[in-house]
JSON list of C-alpha atoms in Angstrom, two decimals:
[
{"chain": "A", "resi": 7, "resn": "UNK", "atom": "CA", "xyz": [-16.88, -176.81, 118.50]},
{"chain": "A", "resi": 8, "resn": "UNK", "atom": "CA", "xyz": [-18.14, -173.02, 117.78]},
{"chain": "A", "resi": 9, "resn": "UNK", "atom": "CA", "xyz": [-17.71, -172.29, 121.25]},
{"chain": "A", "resi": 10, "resn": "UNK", "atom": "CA", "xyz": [-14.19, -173.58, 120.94]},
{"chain": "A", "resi": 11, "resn": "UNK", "atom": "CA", "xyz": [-13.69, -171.72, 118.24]},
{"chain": "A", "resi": 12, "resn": "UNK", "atom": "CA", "xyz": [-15.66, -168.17, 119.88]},
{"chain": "A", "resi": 13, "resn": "UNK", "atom": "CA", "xyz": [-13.16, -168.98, 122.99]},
{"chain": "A", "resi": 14, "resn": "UNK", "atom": "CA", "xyz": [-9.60, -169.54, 120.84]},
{"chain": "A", "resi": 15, "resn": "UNK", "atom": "CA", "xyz": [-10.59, -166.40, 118.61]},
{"chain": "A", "resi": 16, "resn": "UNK", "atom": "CA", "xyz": [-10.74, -164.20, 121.75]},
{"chain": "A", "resi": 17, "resn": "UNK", "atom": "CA", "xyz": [-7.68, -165.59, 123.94]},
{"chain": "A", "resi": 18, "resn": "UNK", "atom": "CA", "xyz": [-5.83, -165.60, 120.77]},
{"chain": "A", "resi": 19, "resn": "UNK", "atom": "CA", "xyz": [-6.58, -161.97, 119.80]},
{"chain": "A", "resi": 20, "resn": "UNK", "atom": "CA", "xyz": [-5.64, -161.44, 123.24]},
{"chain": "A", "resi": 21, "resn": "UNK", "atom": "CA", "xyz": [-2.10, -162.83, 123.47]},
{"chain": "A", "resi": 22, "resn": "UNK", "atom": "CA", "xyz": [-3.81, -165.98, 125.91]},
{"chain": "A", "resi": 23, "resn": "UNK", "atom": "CA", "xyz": [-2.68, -169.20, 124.33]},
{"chain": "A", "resi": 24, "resn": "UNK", "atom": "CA", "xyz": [0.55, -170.35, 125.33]},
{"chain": "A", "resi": 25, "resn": "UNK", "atom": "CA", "xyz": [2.67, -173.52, 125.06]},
{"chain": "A", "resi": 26, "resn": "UNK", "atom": "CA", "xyz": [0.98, -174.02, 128.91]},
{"chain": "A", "resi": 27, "resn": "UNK", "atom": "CA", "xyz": [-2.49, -173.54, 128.10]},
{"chain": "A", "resi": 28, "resn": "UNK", "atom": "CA", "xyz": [-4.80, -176.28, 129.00]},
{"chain": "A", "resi": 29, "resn": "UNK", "atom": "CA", "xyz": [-8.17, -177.03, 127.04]},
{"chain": "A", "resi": 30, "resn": "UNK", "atom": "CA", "xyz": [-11.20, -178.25, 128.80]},
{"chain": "A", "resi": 31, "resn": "UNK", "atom": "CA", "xyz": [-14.93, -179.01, 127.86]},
{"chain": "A", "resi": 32, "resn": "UNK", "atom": "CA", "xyz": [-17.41, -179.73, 131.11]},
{"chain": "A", "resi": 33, "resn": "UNK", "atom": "CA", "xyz": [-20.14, -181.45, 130.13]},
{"chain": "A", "resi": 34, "resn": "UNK", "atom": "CA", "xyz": [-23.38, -181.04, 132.40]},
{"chain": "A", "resi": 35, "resn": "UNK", "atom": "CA", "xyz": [-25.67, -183.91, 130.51]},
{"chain": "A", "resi": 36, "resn": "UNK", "atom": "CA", "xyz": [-25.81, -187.01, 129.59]},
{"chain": "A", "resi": 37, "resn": "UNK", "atom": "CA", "xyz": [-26.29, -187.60, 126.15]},
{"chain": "A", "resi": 38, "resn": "UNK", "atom": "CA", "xyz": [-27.81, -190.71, 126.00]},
{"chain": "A", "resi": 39, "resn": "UNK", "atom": "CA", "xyz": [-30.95, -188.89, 128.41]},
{"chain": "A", "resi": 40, "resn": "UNK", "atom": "CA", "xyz": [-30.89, -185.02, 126.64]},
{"chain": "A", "resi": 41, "resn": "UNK", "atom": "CA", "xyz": [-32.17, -184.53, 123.57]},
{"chain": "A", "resi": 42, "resn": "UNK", "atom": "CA", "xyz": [-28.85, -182.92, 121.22]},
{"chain": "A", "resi": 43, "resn": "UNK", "atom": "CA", "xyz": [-30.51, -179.15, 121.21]},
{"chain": "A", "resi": 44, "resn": "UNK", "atom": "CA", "xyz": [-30.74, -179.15, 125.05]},
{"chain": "A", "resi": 45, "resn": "UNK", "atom": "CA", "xyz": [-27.46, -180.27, 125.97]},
{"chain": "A", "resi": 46, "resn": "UNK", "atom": "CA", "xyz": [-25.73, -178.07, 128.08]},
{"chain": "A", "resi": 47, "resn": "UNK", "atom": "CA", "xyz": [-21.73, -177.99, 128.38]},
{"chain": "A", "resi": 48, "resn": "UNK", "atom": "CA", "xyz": [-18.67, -175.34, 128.93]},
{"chain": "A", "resi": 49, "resn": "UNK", "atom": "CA", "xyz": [-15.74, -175.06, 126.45]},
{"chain": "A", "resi": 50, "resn": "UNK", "atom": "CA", "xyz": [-13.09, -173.94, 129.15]},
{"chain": "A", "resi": 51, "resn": "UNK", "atom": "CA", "xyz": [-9.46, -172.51, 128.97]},
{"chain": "A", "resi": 52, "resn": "UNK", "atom": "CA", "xyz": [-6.45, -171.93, 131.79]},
{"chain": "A", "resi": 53, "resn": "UNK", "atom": "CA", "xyz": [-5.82, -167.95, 131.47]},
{"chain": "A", "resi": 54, "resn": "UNK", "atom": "CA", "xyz": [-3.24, -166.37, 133.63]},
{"chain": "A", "resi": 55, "resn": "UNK", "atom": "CA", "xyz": [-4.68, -164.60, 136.22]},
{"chain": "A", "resi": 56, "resn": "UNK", "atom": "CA", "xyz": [-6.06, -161.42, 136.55]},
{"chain": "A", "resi": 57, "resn": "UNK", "atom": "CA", "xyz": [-7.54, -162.13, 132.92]},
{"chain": "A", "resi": 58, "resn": "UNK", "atom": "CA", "xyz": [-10.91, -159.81, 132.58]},
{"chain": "A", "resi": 59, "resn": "UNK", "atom": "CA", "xyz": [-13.16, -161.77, 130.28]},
{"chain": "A", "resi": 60, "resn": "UNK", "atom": "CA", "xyz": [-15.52, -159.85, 127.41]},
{"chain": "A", "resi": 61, "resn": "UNK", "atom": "CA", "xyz": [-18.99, -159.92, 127.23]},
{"chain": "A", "resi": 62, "resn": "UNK", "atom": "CA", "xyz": [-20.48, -163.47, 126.72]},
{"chain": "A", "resi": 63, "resn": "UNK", "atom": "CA", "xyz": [-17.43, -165.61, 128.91]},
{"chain": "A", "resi": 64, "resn": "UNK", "atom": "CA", "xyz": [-17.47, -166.09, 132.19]},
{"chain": "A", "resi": 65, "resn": "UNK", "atom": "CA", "xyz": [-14.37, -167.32, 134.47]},
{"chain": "A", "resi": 66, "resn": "UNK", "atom": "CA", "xyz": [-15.01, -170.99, 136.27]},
{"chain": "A", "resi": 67, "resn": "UNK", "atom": "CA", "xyz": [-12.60, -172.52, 138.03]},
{"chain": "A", "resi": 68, "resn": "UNK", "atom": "CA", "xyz": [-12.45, -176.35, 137.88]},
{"chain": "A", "resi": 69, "resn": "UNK", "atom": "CA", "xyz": [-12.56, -178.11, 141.51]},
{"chain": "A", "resi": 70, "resn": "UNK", "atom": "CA", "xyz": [-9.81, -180.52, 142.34]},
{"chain": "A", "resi": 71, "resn": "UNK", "atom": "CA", "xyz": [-9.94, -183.36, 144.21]},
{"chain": "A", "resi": 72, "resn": "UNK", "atom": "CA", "xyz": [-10.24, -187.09, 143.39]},
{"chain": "A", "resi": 73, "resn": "UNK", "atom": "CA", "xyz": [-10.77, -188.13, 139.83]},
{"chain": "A", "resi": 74, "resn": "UNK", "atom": "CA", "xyz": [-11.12, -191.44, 138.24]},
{"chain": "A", "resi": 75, "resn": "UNK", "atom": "CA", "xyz": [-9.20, -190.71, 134.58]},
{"chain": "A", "resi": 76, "resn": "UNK", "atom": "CA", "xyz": [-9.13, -192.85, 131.08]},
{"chain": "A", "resi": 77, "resn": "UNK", "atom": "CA", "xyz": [-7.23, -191.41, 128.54]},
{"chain": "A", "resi": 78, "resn": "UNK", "atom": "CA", "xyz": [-9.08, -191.55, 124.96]},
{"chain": "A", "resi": 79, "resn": "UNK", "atom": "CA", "xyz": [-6.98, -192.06, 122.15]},
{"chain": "A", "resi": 80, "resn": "UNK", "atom": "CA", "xyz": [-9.34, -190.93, 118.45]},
{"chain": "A", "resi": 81, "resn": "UNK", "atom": "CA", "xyz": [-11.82, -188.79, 117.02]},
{"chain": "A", "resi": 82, "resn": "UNK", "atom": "CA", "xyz": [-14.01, -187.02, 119.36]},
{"chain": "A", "resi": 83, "resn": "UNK", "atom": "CA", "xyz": [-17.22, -188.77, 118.21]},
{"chain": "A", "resi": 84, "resn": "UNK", "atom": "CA", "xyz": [-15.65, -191.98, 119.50]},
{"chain": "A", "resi": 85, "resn": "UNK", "atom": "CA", "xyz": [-15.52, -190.53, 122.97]},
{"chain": "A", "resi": 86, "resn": "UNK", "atom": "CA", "xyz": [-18.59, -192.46, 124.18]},
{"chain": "A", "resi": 87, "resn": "UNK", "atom": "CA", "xyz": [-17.30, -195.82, 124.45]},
{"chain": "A", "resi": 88, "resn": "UNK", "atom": "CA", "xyz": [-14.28, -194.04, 126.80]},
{"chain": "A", "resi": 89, "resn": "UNK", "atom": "CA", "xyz": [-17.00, -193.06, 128.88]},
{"chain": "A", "resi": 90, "resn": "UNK", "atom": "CA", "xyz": [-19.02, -196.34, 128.32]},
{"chain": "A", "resi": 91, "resn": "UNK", "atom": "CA", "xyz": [-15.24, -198.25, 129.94]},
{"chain": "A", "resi": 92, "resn": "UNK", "atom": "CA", "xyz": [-15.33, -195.58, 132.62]},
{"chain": "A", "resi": 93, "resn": "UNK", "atom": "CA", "xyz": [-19.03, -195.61, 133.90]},
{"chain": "A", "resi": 94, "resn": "UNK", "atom": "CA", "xyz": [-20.02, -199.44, 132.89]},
{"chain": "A", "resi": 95, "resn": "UNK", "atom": "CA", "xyz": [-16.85, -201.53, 133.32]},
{"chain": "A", "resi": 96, "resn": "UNK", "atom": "CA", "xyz": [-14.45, -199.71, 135.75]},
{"chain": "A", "resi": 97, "resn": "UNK", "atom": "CA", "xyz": [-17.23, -198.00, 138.22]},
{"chain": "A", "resi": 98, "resn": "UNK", "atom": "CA", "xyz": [-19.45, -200.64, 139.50]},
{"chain": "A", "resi": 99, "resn": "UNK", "atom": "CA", "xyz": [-16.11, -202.94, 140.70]},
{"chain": "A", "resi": 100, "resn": "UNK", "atom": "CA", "xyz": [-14.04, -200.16, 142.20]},
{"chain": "A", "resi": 101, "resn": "UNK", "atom": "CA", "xyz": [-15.78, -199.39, 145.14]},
{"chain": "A", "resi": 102, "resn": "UNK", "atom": "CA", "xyz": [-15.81, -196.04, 144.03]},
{"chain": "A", "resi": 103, "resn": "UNK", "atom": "CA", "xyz": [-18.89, -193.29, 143.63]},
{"chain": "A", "resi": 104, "resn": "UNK", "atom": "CA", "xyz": [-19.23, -190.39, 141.31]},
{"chain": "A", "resi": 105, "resn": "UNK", "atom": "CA", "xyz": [-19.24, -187.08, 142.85]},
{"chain": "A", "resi": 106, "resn": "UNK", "atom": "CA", "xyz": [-22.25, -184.74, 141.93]},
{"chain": "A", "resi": 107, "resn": "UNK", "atom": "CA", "xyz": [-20.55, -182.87, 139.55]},
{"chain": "A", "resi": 108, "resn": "UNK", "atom": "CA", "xyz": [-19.95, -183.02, 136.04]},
{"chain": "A", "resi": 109, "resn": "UNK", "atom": "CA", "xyz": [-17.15, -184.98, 134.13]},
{"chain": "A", "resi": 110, "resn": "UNK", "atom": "CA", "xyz": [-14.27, -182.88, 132.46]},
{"chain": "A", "resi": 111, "resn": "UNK", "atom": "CA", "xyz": [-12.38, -183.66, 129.43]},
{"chain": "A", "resi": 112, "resn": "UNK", "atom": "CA", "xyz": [-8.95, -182.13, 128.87]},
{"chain": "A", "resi": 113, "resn": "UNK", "atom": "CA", "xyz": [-7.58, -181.84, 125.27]},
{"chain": "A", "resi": 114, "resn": "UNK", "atom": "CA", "xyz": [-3.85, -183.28, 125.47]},
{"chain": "A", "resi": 115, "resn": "UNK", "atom": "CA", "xyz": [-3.11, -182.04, 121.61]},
{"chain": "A", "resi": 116, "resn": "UNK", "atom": "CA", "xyz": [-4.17, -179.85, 119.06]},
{"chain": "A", "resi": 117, "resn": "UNK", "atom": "CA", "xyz": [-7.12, -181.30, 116.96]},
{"chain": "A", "resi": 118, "resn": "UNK", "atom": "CA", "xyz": [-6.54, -178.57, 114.07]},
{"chain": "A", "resi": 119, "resn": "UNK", "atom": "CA", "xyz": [-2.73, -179.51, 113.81]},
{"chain": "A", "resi": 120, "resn": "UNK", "atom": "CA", "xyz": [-2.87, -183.99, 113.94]},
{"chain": "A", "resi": 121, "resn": "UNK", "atom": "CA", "xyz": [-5.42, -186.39, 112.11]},
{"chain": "A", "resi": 122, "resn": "UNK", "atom": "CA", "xyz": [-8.26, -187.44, 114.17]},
{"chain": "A", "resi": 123, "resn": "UNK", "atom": "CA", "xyz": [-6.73, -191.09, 115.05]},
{"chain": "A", "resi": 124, "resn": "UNK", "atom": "CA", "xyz": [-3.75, -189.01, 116.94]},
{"chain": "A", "resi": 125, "resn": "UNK", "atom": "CA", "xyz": [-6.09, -187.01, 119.38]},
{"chain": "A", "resi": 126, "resn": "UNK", "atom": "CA", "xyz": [-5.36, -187.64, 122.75]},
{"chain": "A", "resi": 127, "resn": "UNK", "atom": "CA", "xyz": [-8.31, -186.89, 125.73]},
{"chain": "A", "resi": 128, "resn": "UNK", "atom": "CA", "xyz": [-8.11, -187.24, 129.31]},
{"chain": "A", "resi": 129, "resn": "UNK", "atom": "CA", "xyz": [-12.12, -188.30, 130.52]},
{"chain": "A", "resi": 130, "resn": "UNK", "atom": "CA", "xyz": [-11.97, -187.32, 134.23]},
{"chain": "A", "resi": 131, "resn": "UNK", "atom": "CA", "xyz": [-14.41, -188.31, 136.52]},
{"chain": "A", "resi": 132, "resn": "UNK", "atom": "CA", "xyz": [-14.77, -186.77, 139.61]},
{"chain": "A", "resi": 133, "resn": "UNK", "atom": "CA", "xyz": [-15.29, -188.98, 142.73]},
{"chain": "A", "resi": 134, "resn": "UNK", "atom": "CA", "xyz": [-17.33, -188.91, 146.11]},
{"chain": "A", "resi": 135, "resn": "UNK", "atom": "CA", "xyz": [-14.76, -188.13, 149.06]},
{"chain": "A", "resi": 136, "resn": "UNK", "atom": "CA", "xyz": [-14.11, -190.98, 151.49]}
]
C-alpha cells in the first residue's frame, strides 16, 4: 500500500495518471513460505514513454505471453483464496505449467473511490510455453 501510495504521489505530481493508466503489483513470494517482513513485491504503473523516473523507481516492463487469469471480485485481503482456485483447483487438471516468473495482479478500479466488495483484480499467472 505505501508503495502505492509513494508511486501515485509521484506520477500524479507529474501529470502520469490518466483515464488509460494501468495498475499492477508483482509479487516475487509466496506468502504462505516468507515470513510478512521479507516479502518482496513491485507496485507497478503504465507511464507513457520516454518517462525518466526519480530517485528510488525503477522502470520494468512486464513480459507478455501466455497467462492463465481469474478475475477477483473483494477486498484485497481476500485475494488468497483467488489464488488458492488458480494454483489448487484449476492448475493440476489443465495440463498447464507455471512459468518461472512471478504472478501479476492488475487493479481493474479504483480502491480509494468504491467500497471494498466492488474491487475488481485480474490474478494472472504466467505459463510455461508449449
Amino acid at each position: 500500500g505505501h508503495a502505492f501510495e509513494r508511486l501515485q504521489a509521484w506520477a500524479g505530481s507529474g501529470g502520469l495518471i490518466g483515464p488509460d493508466t494501468r495498475f499492477f503489483g508483482i509479487f516475487h513470494d509466496d506468502p504462505t513460505l516468507v515470513a510478512k517482513d521479507r516479502l518482496r513485491a513491485d507496485a507497478c504503473m503504465t507511464v507513457p514513454p520516454g518517462t525518466v523516473p526519480p530517485d528510488g523507481v525503477r522502470m520494468l516492463e512486464i513480459a507478455g505471453g501466455r497467462h492463465a487469469v481469474l478475475r477477483h471480485r473483494g477486498p484485497y485481503a481476500e485475494l488468497e483464496r483467488t489464488y488458492r482456485r488458480l494454483y489448487r483447483d484449476w492448475l493440476p487438471g489443465s495440463g498447464e505449467e507455471p512459468a518461472d516468473r512471478p504472478c501479476i495482479e492488475e487493479y481493474l478500479n479504483d480502491c480509494r473511490v468504491l467500497p471494498p466488495a466492488e474491487w475488481l483484480t485480474d490474478v494472472l499467472m504466467p505459463l510455461a510455453e508449449r
